[in-house]
Coordinates of C-alpha atoms and ligand atoms in Angstrom, one line a residue:
M30 CA 0.1 0.0 0.0
N31 CA 1.2 3.5 -0.7
S32 CA 2.4 4.8 2.7
T33 CA 1.2 8.4 2.0
R34 CA -2.6 7.4 1.7
R35 CA -3.2 5.4 4.9
R36 CA -5.5 6.6 7.6
I37 CA -3.4 8.1 10.3
T38 CA -3.6 6.4 13.7
K39 CA -0.3 7.2 15.4
A40 CA 0.4 10.5 17.2
V41 CA 3.8 11.4 18.6
V42 CA 3.9 13.9 21.5
P43 CA 7.5 15.1 22.3
V44 CA 7.5 16.1 25.9
A45 CA 11.3 15.8 26.8
G46 CA 12.0 19.5 26.6
L47 CA 13.4 21.3 29.8
G48 CA 10.6 23.9 30.0
T49 CA 13.1 26.6 31.1
R50 CA 10.6 29.5 30.4
F51 CA 8.6 28.2 33.3
L52 CA 11.3 27.9 36.1
P53 CA 11.1 27.3 38.9
A54 CA 7.7 25.6 38.4
T55 CA 9.2 23.2 36.0
K56 CA 12.3 22.2 38.2
A57 CA 10.6 19.0 39.5
T58 CA 7.2 19.1 37.5
P59 CA 6.9 18.7 33.8
K60 CA 5.5 21.7 32.2
E61 CA 3.0 19.6 30.4
M62 CA 1.5 18.8 33.8
L63 CA 0.8 22.3 34.7
P64 CA -3.1 22.6 34.9
V65 CA -5.1 24.8 32.5
V66 CA -8.1 25.4 34.8
D67 CA -8.2 21.8 36.2
K68 CA -6.7 19.5 33.6
P69 CA -3.0 19.3 32.8
A70 CA -2.1 20.7 29.4
I71 CA -1.0 17.3 28.1
Q72 CA -4.6 15.9 28.6
Y73 CA -6.0 18.5 26.1
V74 CA -3.3 17.4 23.6
V75 CA -4.1 13.8 23.9
E76 CA -7.8 14.4 23.8
E77 CA -7.2 16.4 20.5
A78 CA -5.3 13.5 18.9
V79 CA -7.9 11.0 19.9
T80 CA -10.7 13.3 18.5
A81 CA -8.8 13.3 15.1
G82 CA -8.7 9.5 15.1
M83 CA -5.3 9.0 16.4
S84 CA -5.6 6.9 19.5
D85 CA -2.1 5.3 19.5
I86 CA -0.1 7.9 21.4
L87 CA 3.7 7.8 21.8
M88 CA 5.2 10.3 24.3
V89 CA 8.9 11.1 23.9
T90 CA 9.9 11.7 27.5
G91 CA 13.0 12.4 29.5
R92 CA 14.1 12.5 33.1
N93 CA 11.6 14.1 35.6
K94 CA 8.7 13.2 33.3
R95 CA 7.3 10.3 35.5
P96 CA 4.1 12.3 36.5
L97 CA 3.1 12.2 32.8
E98 CA 3.1 8.4 32.8
D99 CA 1.2 8.3 36.2
H100 CA -1.4 10.7 34.8
F101 CA -2.4 8.2 32.0
D102 CA -2.2 5.2 34.2
R103 CA -4.7 3.9 36.8
N104 CA -4.7 5.1 40.3
Y105 CA -6.5 2.3 42.0
E106 CA -6.3 3.7 45.6
L107 CA -8.0 7.0 44.5
E108 CA -10.5 5.2 42.3
E109 CA -11.5 2.9 45.2
T110 CA -11.8 5.7 47.7
L111 CA -14.0 7.7 45.3
A112 CA -16.1 4.7 44.4
R113 CA -16.6 3.8 48.1
K114 CA -17.9 7.5 48.7
G115 CA -20.2 7.2 45.6
D116 CA -18.5 10.2 44.1
Q117 CA -19.1 9.3 40.5
D118 CA -18.3 12.7 39.1
K119 CA -14.8 12.8 40.6
L120 CA -14.2 9.1 39.8
A121 CA -15.1 9.9 36.1
R122 CA -12.6 12.7 36.1
V123 CA -9.9 10.3 37.5
C124 CA -10.5 7.6 35.0
A125 CA -10.9 9.8 31.9
P126 CA -7.1 10.2 31.1
T127 CA -6.6 6.4 31.5
E128 CA -9.5 5.6 29.2
L129 CA -8.8 8.3 26.6
A130 CA -6.5 6.6 24.1
T131 CA -6.3 3.0 22.9
A132 CA -2.6 2.9 24.1
V133 CA -0.1 5.4 25.4
H134 CA 3.5 4.3 24.8
Y135 CA 6.7 6.0 26.1
V136 CA 10.1 6.2 24.8
R137 CA 13.0 8.2 26.5
Q138 CA 15.0 10.7 24.4
G139 CA 18.0 10.6 26.7
D140 CA 19.7 14.0 26.0
P141 CA 17.2 16.7 24.8
K142 CA 19.0 17.4 21.6
G143 CA 16.2 19.1 19.9
L144 CA 12.6 18.6 18.5
G145 CA 14.0 16.9 15.4
H146 CA 15.9 14.5 17.6
A147 CA 12.8 13.7 19.8
V148 CA 10.8 13.0 16.6
L149 CA 13.6 10.6 15.4
C150 CA 13.2 8.7 18.7
A151 CA 9.7 7.7 17.5
A152 CA 11.0 6.0 14.4
P153 CA 10.9 2.4 15.6
H154 CA 7.3 2.8 16.9
V155 CA 5.9 4.6 13.7
G156 CA 7.4 2.4 11.2
S157 CA 6.4 3.3 7.6
E158 CA 3.1 5.1 8.1
P159 CA 2.4 8.7 8.0
F160 CA 2.0 10.1 11.6
A161 CA 1.0 13.1 13.6
V162 CA 3.2 15.2 15.9
L163 CA 1.5 17.4 18.6
L164 CA 3.6 19.7 20.7
G165 CA 2.4 19.8 24.3
D166 CA 3.1 23.6 24.4
D167 CA 0.4 24.4 21.9
L168 CA -3.2 24.1 23.0
I169 CA -5.6 24.1 20.1
D170 CA -9.2 24.9 21.1
P171 CA -11.3 21.7 20.7
R172 CA -13.9 23.6 18.8
D173 CA -11.3 24.3 16.0
P174 CA -10.4 20.9 14.6
L175 CA -7.0 21.7 13.0
L176 CA -5.5 18.1 13.1
T177 CA -8.5 16.5 11.4
R178 CA -8.2 19.1 8.5
M179 CA -4.4 18.5 8.3
A180 CA -5.0 14.7 8.0
E181 CA -7.5 15.4 5.2
V182 CA -4.9 17.4 3.4
Q183 CA -2.3 14.8 3.8
A184 CA -4.7 12.2 2.4
R185 CA -5.3 14.3 -0.6
Y186 CA -1.7 15.4 -1.5
G187 CA 0.5 12.8 0.3
G188 CA 3.8 14.0 1.7
S189 CA 3.9 16.1 5.0
V190 CA 1.6 18.9 6.3
V191 CA 2.6 21.6 8.8
A192 CA 0.2 24.0 10.7
L193 CA 0.7 27.6 9.9
M194 CA -0.6 30.7 11.5
E195 CA -0.2 34.3 10.4
V196 CA 1.6 36.2 13.1
D197 CA 2.5 40.0 13.6
P198 CA 5.8 40.6 11.6
G199 CA 7.4 41.6 14.9
Q200 CA 6.8 38.1 16.3
I201 CA 8.0 35.9 13.4
H202 CA 11.6 35.6 14.7
L203 CA 10.2 33.5 17.6
Y204 CA 8.8 30.7 15.3
G205 CA 9.8 28.5 12.2
C206 CA 8.7 30.5 9.2
A207 CA 7.4 29.2 5.9
A208 CA 7.7 30.5 2.3
V209 CA 4.5 29.5 0.5
R210 CA 2.6 29.6 -2.7
P211 CA -1.2 29.0 -3.2
A212 CA -2.2 25.3 -3.5
G213 CA -5.8 25.5 -4.7
D214 CA -7.9 25.1 -1.5
G215 CA -8.6 28.2 0.6
D216 CA -6.8 27.2 3.7
T217 CA -4.1 25.2 2.1
V218 CA -0.7 26.3 0.7
R219 CA 2.4 24.6 -0.8
V220 CA 5.5 25.2 1.4
T221 CA 8.5 26.0 -0.7
D222 CA 11.0 26.8 1.9
L223 CA 11.3 27.0 5.7
V224 CA 13.6 28.8 8.1
E225 CA 13.9 28.3 11.9
K226 CA 13.5 31.6 13.9
P227 CA 14.5 34.0 11.1
A228 CA 16.6 37.1 12.1
P229 CA 14.5 40.4 11.9
G230 CA 14.0 41.4 8.2
E231 CA 14.9 38.0 6.8
A232 CA 11.6 36.2 7.3
P233 CA 10.1 35.1 3.9
S234 CA 6.5 35.6 5.1
N235 CA 4.4 36.1 8.3
Y236 CA 3.5 32.3 8.3
A237 CA 4.6 30.9 11.5
V238 CA 4.9 27.0 11.9
I239 CA 2.8 26.1 15.1
G240 CA 3.0 22.8 16.9
R241 CA 1.0 20.3 14.8
Y242 CA 2.5 18.2 12.0
V243 CA 1.4 15.3 9.9
L244 CA 4.6 13.8 8.6
D245 CA 5.5 11.3 5.9
P246 CA 7.9 8.7 7.5
E247 CA 10.5 9.8 5.0
I248 CA 11.3 12.5 7.6
F249 CA 13.2 10.0 9.7
E250 CA 15.8 9.4 7.0
V251 CA 16.3 13.2 6.7
L252 CA 16.4 13.6 10.4
R253 CA 19.2 11.0 10.6
R254 CA 21.4 13.2 8.4
T255 CA 20.3 16.6 9.9
E256 CA 23.1 18.4 11.6
P257 CA 22.4 20.4 14.7
G258 CA 21.2 23.9 13.6
R259 CA 19.8 26.9 15.5
G260 CA 20.6 26.7 19.3
G261 CA 22.9 23.7 18.6
E262 CA 19.6 21.5 18.3
I263 CA 18.5 19.2 15.8
Q264 CA 15.7 21.1 14.3
L265 CA 12.5 19.5 12.8
T266 CA 12.1 22.7 10.7
D267 CA 15.5 22.0 9.0
A268 CA 14.5 18.4 8.1
L269 CA 11.2 19.6 6.7
R270 CA 12.9 22.3 4.7
A271 CA 15.1 19.5 3.2
L272 CA 11.9 17.8 2.1
A273 CA 10.2 21.0 0.9
V274 CA 12.9 22.0 -1.5
R275 CA 13.6 18.5 -2.9
A276 CA 11.9 17.5 -6.1
D277 CA 12.1 13.8 -5.5
A278 CA 10.5 13.9 -1.9
G279 CA 6.7 14.1 -1.2
P280 CA 5.4 17.7 -1.1
V281 CA 5.1 19.8 2.1
H282 CA 1.8 21.5 2.4
G283 CA 0.6 24.1 5.1
V284 CA -2.8 24.4 6.5
V285 CA -3.4 28.0 7.6
F286 CA -5.1 28.0 11.0
S287 CA -7.2 30.9 12.0
G288 CA -8.8 29.3 15.1
R289 CA -8.0 29.6 18.8
R290 CA -4.4 28.6 19.8
Y291 CA -2.6 29.2 23.2
D292 CA 1.0 28.9 23.6
T293 CA 1.0 27.3 27.2
G294 CA 4.7 26.8 27.0
D295 CA 5.1 30.5 27.7
R296 CA 3.9 32.3 30.9
L297 CA 1.7 34.9 29.1
G298 CA 0.0 32.3 26.8
F299 CA -0.5 30.0 29.7
L300 CA -2.3 32.8 31.6
Q301 CA -4.3 33.7 28.6
A302 CA -5.4 30.1 28.1
T303 CA -6.3 29.7 31.7
V304 CA -8.4 32.9 31.9
R305 CA -10.2 32.2 28.7
L306 CA -11.0 28.5 29.2
A307 CA -12.1 29.3 32.7
C308 CA -14.4 32.0 31.5
E309 CA -16.0 29.7 29.1
R310 CA -16.6 26.8 31.5
E311 CA -20.2 26.1 32.5
D312 CA -19.4 25.3 36.0
L313 CA -16.8 28.0 36.8
G314 CA -17.5 30.6 34.1
P315 CA -20.3 32.7 35.5
E316 CA -18.7 33.2 38.8
F317 CA -15.2 33.8 37.4
R318 CA -16.3 36.1 34.7
S319 CA -18.1 38.3 37.2
W320 CA -15.1 38.5 39.5
L321 CA -12.8 39.0 36.5
G322 CA -14.9 41.9 35.2
E323 CA -14.9 43.7 38.6
F324 CA -11.2 42.9 39.1
V325 CA -10.3 44.4 35.7
S326 CA -12.4 47.6 36.1
R327 CA -11.5 48.2 39.7
D328 CA -7.9 47.0 40.2
V329 CA -6.5 46.9 36.7
L330 CA -7.9 49.8 34.7
V331 CA -8.1 52.3 37.5
P332 CA -4.6 53.7 38.1
V333 CA -3.3 52.7 41.6
G334 CA -2.7 55.5 44.1
Ligands
LIG16 P1 10.5 24.0 23.2 O1 11.9 24.5 22.9 O2 9.4 24.9 23.1 O3 10.4 23.4 24.7 O4 10.3 22.7 22.4 P2 11.3 23.5 26.0 O5 12.7 23.3 25.6 O6 10.7 22.5 26.8 O7 11.0 24.8 26.5 P3 11.8 26.0 27.0 O8 12.0 26.9 25.7 O9 13.0 25.6 27.7 O10 10.8 26.7 27.9 C1 9.1 22.4 21.7 C2 8.6 21.0 22.0 O11 9.6 20.0 21.8 C3 9.8 19.3 22.9 C4 9.4 20.1 24.1 O12 9.0 19.2 25.1 C5 8.3 20.9 23.6 O13 7.0 20.2 23.6 N1 11.2 18.9 22.8 C6 12.2 19.9 22.7 C7 11.7 17.7 23.1 O14 10.9 16.7 23.3 N2 13.0 17.3 23.0 C8 13.9 18.3 22.9 O15 15.2 18.0 22.8 C9 13.5 19.6 22.7

């Protein structure tokens, strides 16, 4: 069977990064375990993969990441206690992460040598099928099904697909950046080149690569030959660039996302995600919104003193 046309069932979630933007919180706790309202960020990401039909999850982990494994495992003591009390609501919340995916697998990256290296660690598990990569840092609102759309684009064109978002020109140096040309569909572009965190004035566009990918397994061969790039790390962007500019490789397309996305690996993005999702929650929202409205008008907008 042509490897580029299979239904995608495997999702790789690299979580071996050090999370230095969140120190000291991330000294002993993985940043992916920080709660956005009352669920760790990683659970939103796994839910997103499962919703898109990818229920075979591989997490690429590292030292200090044990809480992630515990979160998706059973906790019999807690389950029994809640069952004895008849607290079905909390019991359901404890069991939800365990029952979410068909299987959650783990592989250790060892040294965090970069996102490209983390993805390469998934090669034995993924084999020769196209697969998704979801970064735990990026929270995509469940009402905006980006990954499902990316899988459709991959099924149509083959090759690899990246998620792109138009950002302010002053922000593009923080992202991988794509040079693109139209591809026919309204939200889809052909990626002709990529550059990781371009210097000011050197970005080929305002299209930033965000943390969702659907990759052809040919990426592994390229990653094996990719030298450390920006920051001395093996960059996934560099390997994707090699594919995008090669005539004999599958194409690289971009899906331009205009939905709601939060950068939960960054303190400001994390706060924005927490406030927004809390406001929209049925249980907490009404009380929180009313407090927030008062707080903003009384304590934030009115100058102190
Ligand atoms: P980041 O560079 O945003 O994550 O990597 P980080 O290194 O954890 O964060 P800061 O900058 O120090 O705060 C993007 C994603 O790639 C993973 C990270 O876990 C994150 O999900 N990653 C990065 C790895 O799994 N391994 C690596 O070697 C590097």
